[in-house]
Tab-separated table of C-alpha atoms (C1' of nucleotides) in Angstrom:
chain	number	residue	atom	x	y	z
A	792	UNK	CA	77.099	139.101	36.755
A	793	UNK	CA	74.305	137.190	37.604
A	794	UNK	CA	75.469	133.036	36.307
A	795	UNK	CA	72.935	131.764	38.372
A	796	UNK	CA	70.967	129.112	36.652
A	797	UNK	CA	68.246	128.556	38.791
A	798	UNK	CA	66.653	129.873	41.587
A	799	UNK	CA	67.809	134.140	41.550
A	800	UNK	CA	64.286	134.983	40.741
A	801	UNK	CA	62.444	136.683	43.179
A	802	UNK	CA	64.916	136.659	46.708
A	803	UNK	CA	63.582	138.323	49.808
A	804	UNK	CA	60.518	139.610	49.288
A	805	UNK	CA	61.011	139.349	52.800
A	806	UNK	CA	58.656	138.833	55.467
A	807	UNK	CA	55.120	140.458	54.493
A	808	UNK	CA	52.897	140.898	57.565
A	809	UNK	CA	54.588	139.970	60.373
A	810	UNK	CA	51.352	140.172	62.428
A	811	UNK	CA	48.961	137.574	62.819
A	812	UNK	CA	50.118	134.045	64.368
A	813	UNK	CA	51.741	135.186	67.413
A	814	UNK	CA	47.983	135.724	68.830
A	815	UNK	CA	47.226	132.488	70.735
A	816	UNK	CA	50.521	131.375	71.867
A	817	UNK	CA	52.023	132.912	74.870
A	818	UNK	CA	50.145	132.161	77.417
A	819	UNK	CA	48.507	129.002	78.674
A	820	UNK	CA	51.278	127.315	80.925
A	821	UNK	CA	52.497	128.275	84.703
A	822	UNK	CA	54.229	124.779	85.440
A	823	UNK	CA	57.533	125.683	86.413
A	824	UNK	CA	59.507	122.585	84.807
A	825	UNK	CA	57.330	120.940	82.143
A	826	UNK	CA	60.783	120.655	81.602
A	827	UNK	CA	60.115	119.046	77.686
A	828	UNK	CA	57.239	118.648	75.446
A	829	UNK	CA	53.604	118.820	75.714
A	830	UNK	CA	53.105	122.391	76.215
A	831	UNK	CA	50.790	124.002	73.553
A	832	UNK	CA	48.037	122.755	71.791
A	833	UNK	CA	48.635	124.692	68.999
A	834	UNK	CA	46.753	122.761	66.110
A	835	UNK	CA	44.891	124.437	63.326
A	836	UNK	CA	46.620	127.710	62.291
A	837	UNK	CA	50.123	126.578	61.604
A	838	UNK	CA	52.132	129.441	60.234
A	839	UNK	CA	51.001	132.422	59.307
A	840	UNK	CA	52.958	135.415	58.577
A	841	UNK	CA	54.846	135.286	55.624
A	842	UNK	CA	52.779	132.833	53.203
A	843	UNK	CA	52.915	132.986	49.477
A	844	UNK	CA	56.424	134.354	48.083
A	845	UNK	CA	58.248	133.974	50.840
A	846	UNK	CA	62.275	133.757	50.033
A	847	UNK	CA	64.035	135.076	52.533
A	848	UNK	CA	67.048	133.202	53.207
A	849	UNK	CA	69.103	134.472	55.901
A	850	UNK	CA	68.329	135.938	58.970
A	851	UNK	CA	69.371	139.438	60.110
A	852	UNK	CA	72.158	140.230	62.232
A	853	UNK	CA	70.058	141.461	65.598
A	854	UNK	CA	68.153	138.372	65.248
A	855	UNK	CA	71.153	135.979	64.930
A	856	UNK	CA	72.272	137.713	68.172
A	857	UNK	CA	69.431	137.410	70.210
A	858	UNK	CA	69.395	133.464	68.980
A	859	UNK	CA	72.801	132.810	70.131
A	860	UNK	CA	72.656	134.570	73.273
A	861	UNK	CA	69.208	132.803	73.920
A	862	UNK	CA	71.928	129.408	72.782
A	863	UNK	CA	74.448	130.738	74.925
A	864	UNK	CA	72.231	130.371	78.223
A	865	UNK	CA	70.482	127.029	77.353
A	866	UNK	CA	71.264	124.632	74.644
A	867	UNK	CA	67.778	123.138	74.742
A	868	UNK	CA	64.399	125.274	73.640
A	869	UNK	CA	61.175	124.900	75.708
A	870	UNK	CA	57.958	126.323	74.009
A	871	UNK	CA	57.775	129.163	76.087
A	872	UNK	CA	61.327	130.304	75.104
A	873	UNK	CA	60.761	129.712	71.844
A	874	UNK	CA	57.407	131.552	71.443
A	875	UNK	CA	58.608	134.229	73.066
A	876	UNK	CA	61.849	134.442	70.695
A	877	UNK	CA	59.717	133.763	67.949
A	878	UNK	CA	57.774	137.176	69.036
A	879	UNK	CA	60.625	138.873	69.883
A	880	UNK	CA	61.907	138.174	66.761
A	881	UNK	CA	59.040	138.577	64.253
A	882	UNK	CA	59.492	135.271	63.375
A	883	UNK	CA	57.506	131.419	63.341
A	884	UNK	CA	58.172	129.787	66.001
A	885	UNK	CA	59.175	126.923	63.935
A	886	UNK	CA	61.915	128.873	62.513
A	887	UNK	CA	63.033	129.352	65.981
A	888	UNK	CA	63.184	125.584	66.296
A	889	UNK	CA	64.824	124.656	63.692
A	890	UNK	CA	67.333	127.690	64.365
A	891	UNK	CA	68.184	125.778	67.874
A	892	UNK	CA	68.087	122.515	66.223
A	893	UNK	CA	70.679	123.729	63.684
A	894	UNK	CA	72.584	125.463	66.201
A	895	UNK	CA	72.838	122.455	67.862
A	896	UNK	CA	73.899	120.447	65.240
A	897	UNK	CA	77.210	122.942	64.152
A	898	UNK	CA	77.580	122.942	68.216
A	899	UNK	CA	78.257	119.423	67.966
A	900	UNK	CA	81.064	119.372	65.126
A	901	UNK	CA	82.762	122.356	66.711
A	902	UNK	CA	82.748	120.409	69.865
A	903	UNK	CA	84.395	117.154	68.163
A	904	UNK	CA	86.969	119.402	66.288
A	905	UNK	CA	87.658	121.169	69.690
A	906	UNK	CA	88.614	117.305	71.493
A	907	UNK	CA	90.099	116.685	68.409
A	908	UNK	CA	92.800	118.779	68.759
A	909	UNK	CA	93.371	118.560	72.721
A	910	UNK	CA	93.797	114.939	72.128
A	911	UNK	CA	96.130	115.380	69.877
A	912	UNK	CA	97.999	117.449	72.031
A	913	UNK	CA	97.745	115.850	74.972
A	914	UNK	CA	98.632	112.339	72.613
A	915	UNK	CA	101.801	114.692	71.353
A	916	UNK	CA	103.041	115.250	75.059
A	917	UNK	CA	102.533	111.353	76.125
A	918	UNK	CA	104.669	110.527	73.019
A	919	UNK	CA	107.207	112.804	74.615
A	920	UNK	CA	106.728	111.511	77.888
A	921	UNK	CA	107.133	108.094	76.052
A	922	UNK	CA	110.283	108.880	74.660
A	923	UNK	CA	111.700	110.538	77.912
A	924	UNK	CA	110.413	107.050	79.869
A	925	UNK	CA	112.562	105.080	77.326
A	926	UNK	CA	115.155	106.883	77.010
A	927	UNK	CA	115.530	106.905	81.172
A	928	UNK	CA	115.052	102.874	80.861
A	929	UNK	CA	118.025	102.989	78.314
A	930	UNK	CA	120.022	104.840	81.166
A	931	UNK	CA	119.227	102.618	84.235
A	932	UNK	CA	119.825	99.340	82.557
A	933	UNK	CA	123.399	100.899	81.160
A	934	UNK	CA	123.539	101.932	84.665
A	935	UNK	CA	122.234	98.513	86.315
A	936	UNK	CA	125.014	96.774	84.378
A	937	UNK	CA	127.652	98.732	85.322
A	938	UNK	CA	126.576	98.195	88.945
A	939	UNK	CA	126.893	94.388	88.024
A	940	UNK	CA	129.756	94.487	86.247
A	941	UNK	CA	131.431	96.461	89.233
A	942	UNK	CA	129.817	93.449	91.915
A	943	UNK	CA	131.472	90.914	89.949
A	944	UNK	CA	134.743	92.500	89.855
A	945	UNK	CA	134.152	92.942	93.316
A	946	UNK	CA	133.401	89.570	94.170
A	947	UNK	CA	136.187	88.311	92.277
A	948	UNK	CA	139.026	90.322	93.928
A	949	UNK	CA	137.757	89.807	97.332
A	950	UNK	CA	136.688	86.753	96.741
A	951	UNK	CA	136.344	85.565	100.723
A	952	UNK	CA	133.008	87.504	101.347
A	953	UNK	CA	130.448	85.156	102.088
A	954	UNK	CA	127.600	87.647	102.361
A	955	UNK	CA	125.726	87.480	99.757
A	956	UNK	CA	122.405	86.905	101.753
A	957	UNK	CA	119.680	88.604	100.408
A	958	UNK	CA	119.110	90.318	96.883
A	959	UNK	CA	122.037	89.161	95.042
A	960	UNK	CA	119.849	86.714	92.559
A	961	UNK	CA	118.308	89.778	91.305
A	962	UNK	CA	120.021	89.459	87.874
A	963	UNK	CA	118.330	86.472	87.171
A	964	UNK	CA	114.698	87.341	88.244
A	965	UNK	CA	114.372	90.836	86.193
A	966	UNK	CA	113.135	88.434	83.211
A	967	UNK	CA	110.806	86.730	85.718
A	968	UNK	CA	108.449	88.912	87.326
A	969	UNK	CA	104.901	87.934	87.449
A	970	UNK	CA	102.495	90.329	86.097
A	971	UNK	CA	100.512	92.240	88.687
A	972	UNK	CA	97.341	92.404	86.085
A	973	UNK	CA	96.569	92.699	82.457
A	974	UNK	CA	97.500	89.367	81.487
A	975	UNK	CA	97.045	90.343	78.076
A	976	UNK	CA	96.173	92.800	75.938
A	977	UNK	CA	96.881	94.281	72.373
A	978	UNK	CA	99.940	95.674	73.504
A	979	UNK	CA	103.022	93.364	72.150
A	980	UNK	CA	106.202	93.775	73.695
A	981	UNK	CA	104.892	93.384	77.326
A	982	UNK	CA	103.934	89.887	77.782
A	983	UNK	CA	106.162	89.062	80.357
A	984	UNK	CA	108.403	91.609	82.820
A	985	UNK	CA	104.932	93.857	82.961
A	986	UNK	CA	105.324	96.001	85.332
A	987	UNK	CA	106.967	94.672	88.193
A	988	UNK	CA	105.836	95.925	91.100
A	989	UNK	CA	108.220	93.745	93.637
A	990	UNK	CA	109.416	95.202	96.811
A	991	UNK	CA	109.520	99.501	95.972
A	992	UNK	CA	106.766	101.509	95.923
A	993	UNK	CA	105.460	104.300	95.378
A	994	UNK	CA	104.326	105.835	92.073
A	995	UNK	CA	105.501	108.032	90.623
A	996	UNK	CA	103.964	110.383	88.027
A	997	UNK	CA	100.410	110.583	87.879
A	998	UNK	CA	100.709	113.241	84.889
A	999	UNK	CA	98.448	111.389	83.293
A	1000	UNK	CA	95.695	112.032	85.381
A	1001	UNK	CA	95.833	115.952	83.889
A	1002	UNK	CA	94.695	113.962	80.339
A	1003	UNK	CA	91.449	113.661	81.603
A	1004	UNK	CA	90.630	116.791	83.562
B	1045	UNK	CA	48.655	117.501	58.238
B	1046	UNK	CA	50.440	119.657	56.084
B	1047	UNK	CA	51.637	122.264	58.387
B	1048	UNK	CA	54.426	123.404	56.655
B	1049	UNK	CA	54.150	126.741	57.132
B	1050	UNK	CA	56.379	128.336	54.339
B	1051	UNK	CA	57.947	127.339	51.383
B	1052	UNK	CA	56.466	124.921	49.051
B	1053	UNK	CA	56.129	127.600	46.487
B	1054	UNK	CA	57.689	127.108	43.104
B	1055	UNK	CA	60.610	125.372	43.947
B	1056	UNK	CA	62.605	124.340	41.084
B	1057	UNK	CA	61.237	126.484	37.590
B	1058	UNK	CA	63.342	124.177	36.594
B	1059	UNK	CA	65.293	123.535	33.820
B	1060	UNK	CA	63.880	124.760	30.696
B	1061	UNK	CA	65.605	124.584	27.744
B	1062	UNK	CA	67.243	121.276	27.995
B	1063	UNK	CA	69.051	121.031	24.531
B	1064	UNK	CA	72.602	122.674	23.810
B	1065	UNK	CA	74.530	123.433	26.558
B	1066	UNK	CA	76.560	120.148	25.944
B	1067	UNK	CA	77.999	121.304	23.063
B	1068	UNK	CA	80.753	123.011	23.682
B	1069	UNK	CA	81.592	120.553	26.182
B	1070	UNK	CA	83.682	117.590	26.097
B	1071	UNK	CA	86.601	118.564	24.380
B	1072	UNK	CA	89.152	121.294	25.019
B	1073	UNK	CA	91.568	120.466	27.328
B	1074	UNK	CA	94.176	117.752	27.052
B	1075	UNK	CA	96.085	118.086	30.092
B	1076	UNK	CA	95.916	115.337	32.391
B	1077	UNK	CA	95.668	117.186	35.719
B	1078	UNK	CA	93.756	120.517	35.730
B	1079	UNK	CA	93.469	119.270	39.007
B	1080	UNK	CA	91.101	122.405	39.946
B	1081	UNK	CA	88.458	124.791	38.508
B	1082	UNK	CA	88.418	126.035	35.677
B	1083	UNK	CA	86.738	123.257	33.689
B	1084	UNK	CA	84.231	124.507	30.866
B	1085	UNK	CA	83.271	127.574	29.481
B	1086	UNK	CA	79.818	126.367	29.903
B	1087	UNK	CA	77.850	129.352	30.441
B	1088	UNK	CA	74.250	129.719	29.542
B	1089	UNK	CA	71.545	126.899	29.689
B	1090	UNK	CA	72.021	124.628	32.822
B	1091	UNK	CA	69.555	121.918	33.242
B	1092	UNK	CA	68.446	119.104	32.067
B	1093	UNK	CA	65.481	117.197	32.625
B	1094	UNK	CA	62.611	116.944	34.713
B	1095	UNK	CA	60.716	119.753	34.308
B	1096	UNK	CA	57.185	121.269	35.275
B	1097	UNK	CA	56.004	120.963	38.938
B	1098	UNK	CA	58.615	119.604	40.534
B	1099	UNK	CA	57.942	118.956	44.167
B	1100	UNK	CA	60.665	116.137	44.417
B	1101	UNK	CA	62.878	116.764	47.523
B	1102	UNK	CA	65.077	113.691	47.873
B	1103	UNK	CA	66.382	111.695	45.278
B	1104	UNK	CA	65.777	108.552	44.322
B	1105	UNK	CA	67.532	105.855	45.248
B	1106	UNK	CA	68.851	105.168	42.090
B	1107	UNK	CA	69.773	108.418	41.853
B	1108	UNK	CA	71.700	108.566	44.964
B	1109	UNK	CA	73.287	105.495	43.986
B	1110	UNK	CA	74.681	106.231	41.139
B	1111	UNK	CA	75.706	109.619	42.561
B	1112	UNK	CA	77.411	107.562	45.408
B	1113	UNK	CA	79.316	105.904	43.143
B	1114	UNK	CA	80.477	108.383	41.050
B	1115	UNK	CA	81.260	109.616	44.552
B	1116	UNK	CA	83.477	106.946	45.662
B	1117	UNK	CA	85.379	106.730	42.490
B	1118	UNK	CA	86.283	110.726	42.849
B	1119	UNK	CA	84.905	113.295	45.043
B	1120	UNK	CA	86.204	116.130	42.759
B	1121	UNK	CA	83.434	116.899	40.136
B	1122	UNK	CA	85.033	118.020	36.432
B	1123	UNK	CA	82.166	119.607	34.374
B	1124	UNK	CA	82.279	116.811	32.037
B	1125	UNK	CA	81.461	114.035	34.588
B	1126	UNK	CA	78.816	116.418	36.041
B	1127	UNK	CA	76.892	117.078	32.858
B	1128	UNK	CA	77.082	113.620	32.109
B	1129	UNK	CA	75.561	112.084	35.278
B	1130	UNK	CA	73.094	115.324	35.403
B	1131	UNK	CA	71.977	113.867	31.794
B	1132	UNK	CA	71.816	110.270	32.779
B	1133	UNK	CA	70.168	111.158	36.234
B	1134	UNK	CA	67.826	113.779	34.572
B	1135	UNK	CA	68.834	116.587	37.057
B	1136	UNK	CA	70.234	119.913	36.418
B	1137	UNK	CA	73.618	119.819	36.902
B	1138	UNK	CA	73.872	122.539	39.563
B	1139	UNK	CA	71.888	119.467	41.316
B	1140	UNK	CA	74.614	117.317	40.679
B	1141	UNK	CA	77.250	120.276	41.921
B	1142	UNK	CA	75.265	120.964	45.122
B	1143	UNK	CA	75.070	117.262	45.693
B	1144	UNK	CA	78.751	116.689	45.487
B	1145	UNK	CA	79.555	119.745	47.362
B	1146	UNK	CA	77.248	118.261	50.603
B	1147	UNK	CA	78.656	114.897	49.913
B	1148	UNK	CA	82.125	116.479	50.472
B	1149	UNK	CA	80.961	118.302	53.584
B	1150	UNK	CA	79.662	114.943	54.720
B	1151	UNK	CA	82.608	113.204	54.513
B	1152	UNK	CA	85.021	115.564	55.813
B	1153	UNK	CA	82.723	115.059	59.182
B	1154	UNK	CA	82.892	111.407	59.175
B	1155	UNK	CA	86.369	111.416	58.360
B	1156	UNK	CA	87.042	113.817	60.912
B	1157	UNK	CA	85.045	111.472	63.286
B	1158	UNK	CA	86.748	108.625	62.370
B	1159	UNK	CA	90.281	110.446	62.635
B	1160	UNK	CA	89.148	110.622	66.598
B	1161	UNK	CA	88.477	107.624	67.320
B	1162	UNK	CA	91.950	106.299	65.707
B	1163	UNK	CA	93.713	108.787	67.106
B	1164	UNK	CA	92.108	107.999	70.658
B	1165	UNK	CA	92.629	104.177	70.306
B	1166	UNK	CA	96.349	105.375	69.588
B	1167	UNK	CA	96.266	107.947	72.599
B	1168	UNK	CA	95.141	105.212	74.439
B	1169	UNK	CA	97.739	102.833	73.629
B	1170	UNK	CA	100.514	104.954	74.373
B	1171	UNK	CA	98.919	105.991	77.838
B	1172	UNK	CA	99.806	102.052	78.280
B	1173	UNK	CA	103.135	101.898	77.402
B	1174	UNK	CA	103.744	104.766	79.089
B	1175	UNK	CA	102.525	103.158	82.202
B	1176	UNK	CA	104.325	100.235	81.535
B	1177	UNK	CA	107.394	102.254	81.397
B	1178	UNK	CA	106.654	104.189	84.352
B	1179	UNK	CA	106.781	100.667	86.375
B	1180	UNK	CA	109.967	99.579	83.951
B	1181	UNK	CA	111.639	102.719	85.066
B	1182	UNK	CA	110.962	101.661	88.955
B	1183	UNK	CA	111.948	98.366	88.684
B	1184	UNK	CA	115.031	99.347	87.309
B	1185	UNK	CA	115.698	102.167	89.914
B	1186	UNK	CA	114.906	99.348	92.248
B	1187	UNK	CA	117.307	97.012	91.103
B	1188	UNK	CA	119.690	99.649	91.014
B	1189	UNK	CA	119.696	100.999	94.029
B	1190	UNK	CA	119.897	96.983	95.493
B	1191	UNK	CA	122.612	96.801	93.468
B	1192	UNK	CA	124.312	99.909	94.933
B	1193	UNK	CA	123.542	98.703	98.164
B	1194	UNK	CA	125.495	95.422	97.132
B	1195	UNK	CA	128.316	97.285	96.248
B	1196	UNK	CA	128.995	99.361	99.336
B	1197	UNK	CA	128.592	96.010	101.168
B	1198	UNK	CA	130.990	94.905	99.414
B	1199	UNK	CA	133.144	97.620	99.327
B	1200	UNK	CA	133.046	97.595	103.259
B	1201	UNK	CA	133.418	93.764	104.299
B	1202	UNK	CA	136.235	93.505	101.693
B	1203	UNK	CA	137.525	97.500	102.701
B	1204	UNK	CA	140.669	96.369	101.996
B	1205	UNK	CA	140.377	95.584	98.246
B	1206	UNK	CA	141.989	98.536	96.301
B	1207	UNK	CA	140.391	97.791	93.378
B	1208	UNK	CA	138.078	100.947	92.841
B	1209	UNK	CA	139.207	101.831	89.270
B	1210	UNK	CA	136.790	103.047	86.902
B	1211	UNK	CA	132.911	103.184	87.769
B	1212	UNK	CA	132.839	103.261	91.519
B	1213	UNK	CA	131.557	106.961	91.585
B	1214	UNK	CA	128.137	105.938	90.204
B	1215	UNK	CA	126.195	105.498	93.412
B	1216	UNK	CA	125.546	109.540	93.180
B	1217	UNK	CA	125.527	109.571	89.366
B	1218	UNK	CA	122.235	107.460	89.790
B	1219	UNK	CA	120.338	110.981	90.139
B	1220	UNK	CA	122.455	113.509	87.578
B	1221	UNK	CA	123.200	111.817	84.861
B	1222	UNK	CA	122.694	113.565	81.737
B	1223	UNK	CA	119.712	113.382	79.768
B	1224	UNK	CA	120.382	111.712	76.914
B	1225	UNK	CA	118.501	113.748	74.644
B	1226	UNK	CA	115.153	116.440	75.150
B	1227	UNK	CA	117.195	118.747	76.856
B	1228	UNK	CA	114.376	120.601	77.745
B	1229	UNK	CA	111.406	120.475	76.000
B	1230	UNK	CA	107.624	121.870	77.513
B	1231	UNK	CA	106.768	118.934	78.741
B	1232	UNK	CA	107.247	119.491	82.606
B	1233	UNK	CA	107.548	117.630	85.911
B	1234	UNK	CA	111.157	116.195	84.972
B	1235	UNK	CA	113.353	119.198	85.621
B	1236	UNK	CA	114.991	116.827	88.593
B	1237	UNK	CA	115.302	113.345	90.435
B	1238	UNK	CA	112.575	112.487	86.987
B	1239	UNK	CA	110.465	109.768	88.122
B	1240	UNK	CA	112.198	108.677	90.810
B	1241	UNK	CA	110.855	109.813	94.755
B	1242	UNK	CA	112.851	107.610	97.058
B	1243	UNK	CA	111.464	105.557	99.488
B	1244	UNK	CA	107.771	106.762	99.457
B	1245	UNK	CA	105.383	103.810	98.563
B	1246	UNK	CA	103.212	103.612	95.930
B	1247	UNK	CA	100.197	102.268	95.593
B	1248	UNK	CA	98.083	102.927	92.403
B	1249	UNK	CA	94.975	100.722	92.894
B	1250	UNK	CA	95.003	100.739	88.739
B	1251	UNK	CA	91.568	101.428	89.030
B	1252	UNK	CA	92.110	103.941	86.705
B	1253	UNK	CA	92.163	100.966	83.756
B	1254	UNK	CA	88.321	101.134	83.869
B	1255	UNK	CA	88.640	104.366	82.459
B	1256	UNK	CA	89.487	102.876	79.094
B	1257	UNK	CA	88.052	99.277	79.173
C	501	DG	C1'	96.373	142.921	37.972
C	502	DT	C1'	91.485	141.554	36.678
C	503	DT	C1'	87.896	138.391	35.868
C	504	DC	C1'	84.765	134.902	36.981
C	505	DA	C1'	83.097	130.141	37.473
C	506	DA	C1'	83.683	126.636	40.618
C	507	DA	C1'	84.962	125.182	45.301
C	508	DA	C1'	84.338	125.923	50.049
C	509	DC	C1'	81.810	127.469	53.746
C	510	DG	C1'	77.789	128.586	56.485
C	511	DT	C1'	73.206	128.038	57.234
C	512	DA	C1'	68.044	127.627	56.401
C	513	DA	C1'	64.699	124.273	55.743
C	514	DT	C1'	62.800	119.654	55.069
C	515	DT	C1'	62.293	114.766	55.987
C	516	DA	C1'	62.480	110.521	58.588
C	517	DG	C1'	62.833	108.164	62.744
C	518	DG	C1'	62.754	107.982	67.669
C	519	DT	C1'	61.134	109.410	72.478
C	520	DG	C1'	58.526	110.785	76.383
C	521	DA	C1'	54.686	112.719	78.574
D	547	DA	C1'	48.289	107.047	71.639
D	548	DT	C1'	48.595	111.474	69.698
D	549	DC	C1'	51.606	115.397	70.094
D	550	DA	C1'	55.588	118.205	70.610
D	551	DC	C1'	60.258	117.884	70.380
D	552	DC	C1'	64.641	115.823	69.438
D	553	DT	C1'	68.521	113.952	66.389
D	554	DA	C1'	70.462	112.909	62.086
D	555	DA	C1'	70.633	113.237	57.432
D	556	DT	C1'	69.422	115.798	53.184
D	557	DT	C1'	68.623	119.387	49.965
D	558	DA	C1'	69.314	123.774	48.614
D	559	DC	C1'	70.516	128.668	48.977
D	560	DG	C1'	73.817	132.628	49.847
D	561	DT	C1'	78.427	134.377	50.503
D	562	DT	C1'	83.295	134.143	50.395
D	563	DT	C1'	87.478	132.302	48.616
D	564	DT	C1'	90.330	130.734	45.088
D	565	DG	C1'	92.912	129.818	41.022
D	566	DA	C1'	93.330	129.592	36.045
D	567	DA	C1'	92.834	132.242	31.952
DNA sequence: GTTCAAAACGTAATTAGGTGA
DNA sequence: ATCACCTAATTACGTTTTGAA
C-alpha cells in the first residue's frame, strides 16, 4: 500500500492550537444590514492558529454540518456569520469563506443539472404534445375533406340550391390566411397559413404555461 | 500583503530521482484499444523535473498549452503519453494526471452547459410548433364545423335528395373519433373533446412570445 | 475471487479579476 | 481609493470506484 508519489508525508498533523486569532473579531458592529462588505478592520494578524505543518485536508463531519445548515439558511456569508462559524468551529475565518464560496460554486452545477433534466422532461412531454397536435391535424383535414367531398356530392345531386351565401369559398382561402404575427422566424414550414386566427376563438390549451411555473 | 494564513509550507518535495522510471515503459502492449486502465507497471520513481523550492502554482502558459493540446487531441491519458509530456513539460507526471483529470471535470461542466442551452433552443422551438399547431388544429375545427354547417343546409333545402350513402354520420364523429395512435400516454388534458372547447373565444394576447425573444 | 493502479468524484485552497461601500 | 467580499478558474489532495491482470 502506500503508491503515492508525492505528497503522503506528514497528513493531518491537524490543527495545533486552536486558540489565539479568534480574540479581536466578534464584536465591533451593531448595524443591522451592513448587508455586504466593510465590516472588520481586521489587518495585521491574519491567521493564526494552525501555522507551520499544517495538512489537514478535510474537514470533520460536525463541522461540515454546521456549514451546510449555516448554507441551508443563507447562501451568502456576512462577517459576523462567518466569525462566529469560524469560532464555533475552531476554524479561520477564511476557511469559512472559502467553505461558502465553494459551497456555492457545487450549488451552482447541481442547480444547472437539476433544470437540466426538468427541461428535458418537460421538452419530452411537448414532443408528445407535438405529436398528439399533428396527429389531430392529420384527422381534421381527412375529416375536412370528407365534409367537402360530401358538399360536392351534395351540390351536384341537388343541384337547384342557390344558397351558397356565406362560407362556402372556404376551400380556397385555408392556403391564404394572413399571419396574425411572427412574420418570420427560424421556424420553416410556417411561412404562410400561420396560425389563422379568422372568425373562432378561443384558445385552447394553455399547458404550456405549466413549463414555466 | 501576504496574508495567507496557512499553507505555503513545502509544497511539492518534489520529484527527486528523476532518472529510470521510463524504462520499463513504452513497450508492452500491442493491442490497439486497452481502451481503459491498466497501462504500465510503472511503479516506483514518479517525477521528473523541476526540483528544489518549488513555489510554482499555475503553469505556464506554454505548459498549459501544450497540455491543452494534448487535451484536445484525447482526453484519455495512457501512461505513455503522460510520461512523455511530464518529460517534455518538466512536471511529475502525477501533475500531468491531476491536470487531465480537472481538465475532464472541466469539460464535462461546459459540455453539460452547453447541452442546456441546445436543448433549450430545441425546447423552445418545439413550444412554437406546438403553438402553431394548436392554431392549425382550430382552424381546421373551424373549417370543419362551417363545413358541417354547409352540409345540414344542404341536407335541409334539398331534404328531398336521398343521396346520404356513405359519410353523412360524421357531424358527431367530429368529437370521438379514434385516436390514431398514443392511446394513452401520461401526458394529460386530452382524455376528451382534445383541444377543442366550442364556442368560447379565445384571445391569447401572445404576449407570452416575450418570454423567449 | 483478489489485487491494485488509474479513473472518477468531492472538496480544500489559491489566484485573478471585478464590485461596492 | 483601499478593503472586504464575490465569482470563476485552477491546482492539488483524499476517497471511492472500477476494470484488467
Amino acid at each position: 500500500m502506500n503508491h503515492r508519489p508525492f505528497h503522503d508525508h506528514m497528513m493531518l498533523i491537524s490543527q495545533l492550537c486552536p486558540s489565539d486569532a479568534y480574540t479581536q473579531i466578534i464584536a465591533q458592529q451593531g448595524e443591522k444590514k451592513p448587508r455586504r462588505r466593510r465590516n472588520k478592520k481586521n489587518k495585521g494578524g491574519e491567521n493564526g492558529a494552525s501555522s507551520e505543518a499544517n495538512k489537514k485536508r478535510k474537514l470533520s463531519v460536525e463541522q461540515v454540518n454546521l456549514l451546510e445548515q449555516n448554507f441551508g439558511n443563507e447562501h451568502k456569508l456576512e462577517s459576523e456569520r462567518k466569525d462566529r462559524l469560524a469560532m464555533e468551529l475552531g476554524l479561520d475565518p477564511r476557511q469559512v469563506a472559502v467553505w461558502f464560496q465553494n459551497r456555492r460554486a457545487r450549488w451552482k452545477n447541481k442547480k444547472l443539472e437539476e433544470e437540466y433534466s426538468t427541461l428535458k422532461k418537460s421538452h419530452e412531454a411537448t414532443l408528445l404534445e407535438k405529436c398528439h397536435l399533428e396527429s389531430e391535424v392529420l384527422k381534421l383535414k381527412d375529416q375536412l375533406s370528407e365534409a367537402e367531398k360530401e358538399i360536392q356530392r351534395l351540390l351536384q345531386s341537388g343541384d337547384r340550391v342557390p344558397s351558397n351565401s356565406s362560407s362556402s369559398s372556404q376551400s380556397q382561402s385555408v392556403e391564404a390566411m394572413d399571419p396574425p404575427f411572427l412574420g418570420d422566424f427560424g421556424v420553416d414550414g410556417y411561412d404562410d397559413d400561420v396560425f389563422y386566427v379568422p372568425e373562432t376563438h378561443y384558445i385552447n390549451g394553455m399547458e404550456w404555461i405549466n413549463l414555466y411555473m
